[in-house]
Amino acid sequence: MKEKKLRNIFTEGPIPAQKIADDVQHHSGKNDIGAHSIFLGQVRADAKDGGTVTAIEYTAYIEMALEKMALIRENLFAKYPLTCMHVHHSLGTVAVGEICLFVFVSAAHRKAAIDACEELVEQIKQELPIWGKEIVSEQLSYWKENK
Amino acid sequence: MGINVLFFGSLTDATAVAALNNVAAGDTAALQELLHQQYPALRTAKYFIAVNQQMIRENTTLKTGDVVALMPPFSGG
C-alpha cells in the first residue's frame, strides 16, 4: 500500500450556510482568481408512498471515496486551468432544506470554473461510493436513487 | 485470517450487518455464492464489487487480508 495523505471531503451533518461565505472570504487573498463557481446540493422534500422526505441519512465507503476523489481532482486539474477546488459532502443526517453538498471551484476565468464545477458535481454523484437513505418517518425510509 | 467483507447502503437491509470478518473464500465468485446462501435477498440485489477499493468486473482471486466491498448503485449528493 502506498502512503499518501488524502484530503477529507466529509462533514458530519449539514454544511452550515455560513461556511460558504467564510470560504469565499478566505479566497480574497488569492489574487490570481477571477472566477468562483459554486454548486450547493440541498435536501428536497420529495413526495413518497406514505409521506414526504424529512431528511437524508448519508453513509459512505470513506477510504474508497477519498481515493476516488483524489483521482477525480487530479484529472480535472489536468483538464482545466484551475486555481483551486474544494468539495464538502455530508455524512449522517441532513434535514430537508439543509445543504448536503458544497462544491467550490476557482479559476482565473469563468469558463474553466463553470465547466469544471459541472463536471465535478456529475462525477461526485456517479463515482463516489456514497449512499443516501431518504427518511420519511421513524418507521419509513427509502434508499435514494440518483437520476 | 480470511477475507473481510463490507456491505453498504441498501445491502445492509439484506445482511443486517455492515461487515463480516475472516470469511473463507478463494475468489470473488465463491464469496458471492457463500454470501447469497447466507443472505438470500442479496441474490436479487444489484451491486458492484471492489477488492481492496478497486472495482472489479470479473471473478478475482482473493488472499488472506483482502477487503471485499459489496456496493449498491451510488446515491451521493
Tab-separated table of C-alpha atoms in Angstrom:
chain	number	residue	atom	x	y	z
A	1	MET	CA	0.000	0.000	0.000
A	2	LYS	CA	1.309	3.418	-0.916
A	3	GLU	CA	1.048	6.001	1.808
A	4	LYS	CA	-0.359	9.358	0.838
A	5	LYS	CA	-2.287	12.000	2.644
A	6	LEU	CA	-5.848	12.076	1.370
A	7	ARG	CA	-7.837	15.271	1.617
A	8	ASN	CA	-11.032	14.782	3.614
A	9	ILE	CA	-14.312	15.799	1.988
A	10	PHE	CA	-16.754	14.591	4.646
A	11	THR	CA	-18.561	16.666	7.250
A	12	GLU	CA	-20.823	15.188	9.923
A	13	GLY	CA	-24.341	16.608	9.473
A	14	PRO	CA	-25.354	19.567	7.290
A	15	ILE	CA	-22.912	22.060	5.810
A	16	PRO	CA	-23.613	25.415	7.509
A	17	ALA	CA	-24.548	28.205	5.068
A	18	GLN	CA	-22.051	30.411	6.920
A	19	LYS	CA	-19.208	28.136	5.763
A	20	ILE	CA	-19.879	29.136	2.157
A	21	ALA	CA	-19.481	32.835	2.937
A	22	ASP	CA	-16.399	32.119	5.067
A	23	ASP	CA	-14.747	30.070	2.315
A	24	VAL	CA	-15.369	32.807	-0.277
A	25	GLN	CA	-13.822	35.293	2.157
A	26	HIS	CA	-10.783	33.034	2.634
A	27	HIS	CA	-10.041	33.236	-1.098
A	28	SER	CA	-9.918	37.054	-1.208
A	29	GLY	CA	-6.136	36.982	-0.844
A	30	LYS	CA	-5.647	34.750	-3.888
A	31	ASN	CA	-5.175	37.451	-6.474
A	32	ASP	CA	-4.872	35.145	-9.474
A	33	ILE	CA	-8.503	34.022	-9.104
A	34	GLY	CA	-11.048	35.789	-11.316
A	35	ALA	CA	-13.986	33.371	-11.061
A	36	HIS	CA	-15.557	31.090	-8.495
A	37	SER	CA	-18.157	28.519	-9.458
A	38	ILE	CA	-20.167	27.092	-6.569
A	39	PHE	CA	-22.669	24.247	-6.501
A	40	LEU	CA	-24.841	23.611	-3.451
A	41	GLY	CA	-26.934	20.494	-3.024
A	42	GLN	CA	-29.966	20.874	-0.759
A	43	VAL	CA	-32.145	18.105	0.662
A	44	ARG	CA	-35.528	18.142	-1.082
A	45	ALA	CA	-38.894	17.178	0.448
A	46	ASP	CA	-39.793	14.575	-2.191
A	47	ALA	CA	-43.248	13.004	-2.020
A	48	LYS	CA	-43.075	9.244	-1.378
A	49	ASP	CA	-45.596	6.488	-0.783
A	50	GLY	CA	-46.578	7.022	2.844
A	51	GLY	CA	-45.372	10.593	3.303
A	52	THR	CA	-42.764	13.186	2.467
A	53	VAL	CA	-38.979	13.029	2.849
A	54	THR	CA	-37.919	14.841	6.027
A	55	ALA	CA	-34.172	14.133	5.928
A	56	ILE	CA	-31.471	12.135	4.161
A	57	GLU	CA	-29.067	9.930	6.091
A	58	TYR	CA	-25.721	9.603	4.294
A	59	THR	CA	-23.212	6.791	4.606
A	60	ALA	CA	-20.051	6.191	2.572
A	61	TYR	CA	-17.156	3.862	1.964
A	62	ILE	CA	-14.952	6.665	3.183
A	63	GLU	CA	-11.481	5.332	2.297
A	64	MET	CA	-12.520	4.456	-1.247
A	65	ALA	CA	-14.429	7.722	-1.721
A	66	LEU	CA	-11.365	9.762	-0.729
A	67	GLU	CA	-9.099	7.759	-3.048
A	68	LYS	CA	-11.560	8.210	-5.908
A	69	MET	CA	-11.977	11.916	-5.139
A	70	ALA	CA	-8.195	12.397	-5.305
A	71	LEU	CA	-8.204	10.879	-8.826
A	72	ILE	CA	-11.161	12.998	-9.979
A	73	ARG	CA	-9.409	16.059	-8.632
A	74	GLU	CA	-6.142	15.218	-10.378
A	75	ASN	CA	-7.932	14.642	-13.705
A	76	LEU	CA	-9.857	17.920	-13.541
A	77	PHE	CA	-6.725	19.894	-12.688
A	78	ALA	CA	-5.068	18.289	-15.728
A	79	LYS	CA	-8.035	19.122	-17.973
A	80	TYR	CA	-8.854	22.700	-16.898
A	81	PRO	CA	-6.697	25.689	-15.841
A	82	LEU	CA	-7.961	25.787	-12.241
A	83	THR	CA	-6.631	27.594	-9.206
A	84	CYS	CA	-8.340	25.514	-6.559
A	85	MET	CA	-11.121	23.043	-5.855
A	86	HIS	CA	-12.917	22.236	-2.607
A	87	VAL	CA	-15.538	19.548	-2.009
A	88	HIS	CA	-17.613	19.045	1.139
A	89	HIS	CA	-20.170	16.237	1.414
A	90	SER	CA	-22.311	15.450	4.436
A	91	LEU	CA	-22.403	12.194	6.348
A	92	GLY	CA	-25.150	11.293	8.805
A	93	THR	CA	-28.463	13.110	8.933
A	94	VAL	CA	-29.250	16.226	6.893
A	95	ALA	CA	-32.775	17.655	7.214
A	96	VAL	CA	-34.891	18.966	4.359
A	97	GLY	CA	-33.725	22.446	3.360
A	98	GLU	CA	-30.189	21.930	4.639
A	99	ILE	CA	-27.051	21.750	2.496
A	100	CYS	CA	-25.530	18.294	1.917
A	101	LEU	CA	-23.012	19.077	-0.855
A	102	PHE	CA	-20.793	22.133	-1.332
A	103	VAL	CA	-18.538	22.221	-4.385
A	104	PHE	CA	-16.297	25.253	-4.860
A	105	VAL	CA	-14.103	25.613	-7.958
A	106	SER	CA	-11.931	28.637	-8.661
A	107	ALA	CA	-10.007	29.709	-11.749
A	108	ALA	CA	-8.619	32.789	-13.457
A	109	HIS	CA	-11.580	32.872	-15.838
A	110	ARG	CA	-15.227	31.829	-15.650
A	111	LYS	CA	-15.414	29.179	-18.361
A	112	ALA	CA	-12.911	26.816	-16.742
A	113	ALA	CA	-14.505	27.321	-13.312
A	114	ILE	CA	-18.068	26.691	-14.552
A	115	ASP	CA	-17.222	23.697	-16.782
A	116	ALA	CA	-15.026	22.021	-14.175
A	117	CYS	CA	-17.614	22.591	-11.449
A	118	GLU	CA	-20.356	20.964	-13.516
A	119	GLU	CA	-18.182	18.001	-14.432
A	120	LEU	CA	-17.084	17.609	-10.820
A	121	VAL	CA	-20.663	17.509	-9.496
A	122	GLU	CA	-21.585	14.828	-12.072
A	123	GLN	CA	-18.560	12.744	-11.109
A	124	ILE	CA	-19.263	13.091	-7.380
A	125	LYS	CA	-22.775	11.746	-7.939
A	126	GLN	CA	-21.748	8.934	-10.283
A	127	GLU	CA	-18.397	7.768	-8.982
A	128	LEU	CA	-18.136	8.316	-5.228
A	129	PRO	CA	-19.306	5.392	-3.040
A	130	ILE	CA	-21.833	7.385	-1.026
A	131	TRP	CA	-25.409	6.345	-0.269
A	132	GLY	CA	-28.399	8.378	0.844
A	133	LYS	CA	-31.353	6.978	2.755
A	134	GLU	CA	-34.430	9.165	2.449
A	135	ILE	CA	-36.175	9.304	5.812
A	136	VAL	CA	-39.942	9.788	5.798
A	137	SER	CA	-40.602	8.822	9.404
A	138	GLU	CA	-39.084	6.661	12.123
A	139	GLN	CA	-40.779	3.644	10.557
A	140	LEU	CA	-40.464	4.508	6.866
A	141	SER	CA	-37.445	5.182	4.676
A	142	TYR	CA	-36.354	4.707	1.076
A	143	TRP	CA	-32.873	4.237	-0.359
A	144	LYS	CA	-32.179	7.210	-2.595
A	145	GLU	CA	-31.524	6.626	-6.309
A	146	ASN	CA	-29.570	9.115	-8.394
A	147	LYS	CA	-31.205	10.027	-11.683
B	1	MET	CA	-7.304	-14.771	8.945
B	2	GLY	CA	-9.532	-14.706	5.871
B	3	ILE	CA	-11.428	-12.218	3.770
B	4	ASN	CA	-13.060	-9.132	5.251
B	5	VAL	CA	-16.391	-8.259	3.656
B	6	LEU	CA	-18.097	-4.853	3.812
B	7	PHE	CA	-21.750	-4.170	2.949
B	8	PHE	CA	-23.058	-0.723	2.078
B	9	GLY	CA	-26.321	1.134	1.512
B	10	SER	CA	-29.441	-0.918	0.827
B	11	LEU	CA	-27.453	-4.177	1.040
B	12	THR	CA	-27.320	-3.782	4.816
B	13	ASP	CA	-31.125	-4.276	4.795
B	14	ALA	CA	-30.451	-7.771	3.443
B	15	THR	CA	-27.500	-8.619	5.689
B	16	ALA	CA	-28.372	-6.713	8.896
B	17	VAL	CA	-24.615	-6.356	9.433
B	18	ALA	CA	-22.134	-3.881	7.950
B	19	ALA	CA	-19.167	-6.250	7.888
B	20	LEU	CA	-18.049	-9.876	8.139
B	21	ASN	CA	-14.545	-10.866	9.192
B	22	ASN	CA	-12.478	-13.972	8.484
B	23	VAL	CA	-14.616	-15.301	5.661
B	24	ALA	CA	-13.041	-18.229	3.814
B	25	ALA	CA	-13.271	-17.842	0.023
B	26	GLY	CA	-10.691	-18.347	-2.717
B	27	ASP	CA	-12.194	-15.946	-5.219
B	28	THR	CA	-15.000	-13.416	-5.554
B	29	ALA	CA	-17.362	-15.875	-7.280
B	30	ALA	CA	-17.047	-18.336	-4.381
B	31	LEU	CA	-17.506	-15.499	-1.914
B	32	GLN	CA	-20.668	-14.334	-3.709
B	33	GLU	CA	-22.102	-17.842	-3.688
B	34	LEU	CA	-21.407	-18.116	0.047
B	35	LEU	CA	-22.978	-14.717	0.769
B	36	HIS	CA	-26.016	-15.444	-1.416
B	37	GLN	CA	-26.636	-18.619	0.590
B	38	GLN	CA	-26.285	-16.772	3.874
B	39	TYR	CA	-28.332	-13.741	2.759
B	40	PRO	CA	-30.784	-14.840	0.025
B	41	ALA	CA	-32.010	-11.266	-0.545
B	42	LEU	CA	-28.562	-10.429	-1.970
B	43	ARG	CA	-29.268	-12.702	-4.947
B	44	THR	CA	-31.678	-10.230	-6.487
B	45	ALA	CA	-29.867	-7.095	-5.328
B	46	LYS	CA	-27.885	-5.025	-7.810
B	47	TYR	CA	-24.366	-4.386	-6.552
B	48	PHE	CA	-20.784	-3.717	-7.577
B	49	ILE	CA	-17.752	-5.360	-6.025
B	50	ALA	CA	-14.499	-3.683	-5.014
B	51	VAL	CA	-11.456	-5.662	-3.889
B	52	ASN	CA	-9.140	-3.517	-1.781
B	53	GLN	CA	-11.016	-0.434	-3.063
B	54	GLN	CA	-10.560	-1.339	-6.742
B	55	MET	CA	-13.749	-2.028	-8.673
B	56	ILE	CA	-13.710	-5.431	-10.352
B	57	ARG	CA	-15.892	-6.798	-13.159
B	58	GLU	CA	-14.665	-10.375	-13.402
B	59	ASN	CA	-14.014	-13.174	-10.941
B	60	THR	CA	-10.953	-12.225	-8.916
B	61	THR	CA	-8.656	-14.379	-6.790
B	62	LEU	CA	-8.680	-13.454	-3.109
B	63	LYS	CA	-5.974	-13.781	-0.482
B	64	THR	CA	-5.980	-13.516	3.290
B	65	GLY	CA	-6.487	-9.949	4.476
B	66	ASP	CA	-8.248	-8.747	1.310
B	67	VAL	CA	-11.165	-6.381	1.826
B	68	VAL	CA	-14.144	-7.042	-0.435
B	69	ALA	CA	-16.850	-4.374	-0.556
B	70	LEU	CA	-20.355	-5.010	-1.911
B	71	MET	CA	-21.840	-1.715	-3.021
B	72	PRO	CA	-25.268	-0.897	-4.484
B	73	PRO	CA	-25.517	1.945	-7.064
B	74	PHE	CA	-24.167	5.182	-5.596
B	75	SER	CA	-26.559	7.922	-4.499
B	76	GLY	CA	-24.449	10.709	-3.046
B	77	GLY	CA	-25.051	14.427	-3.470
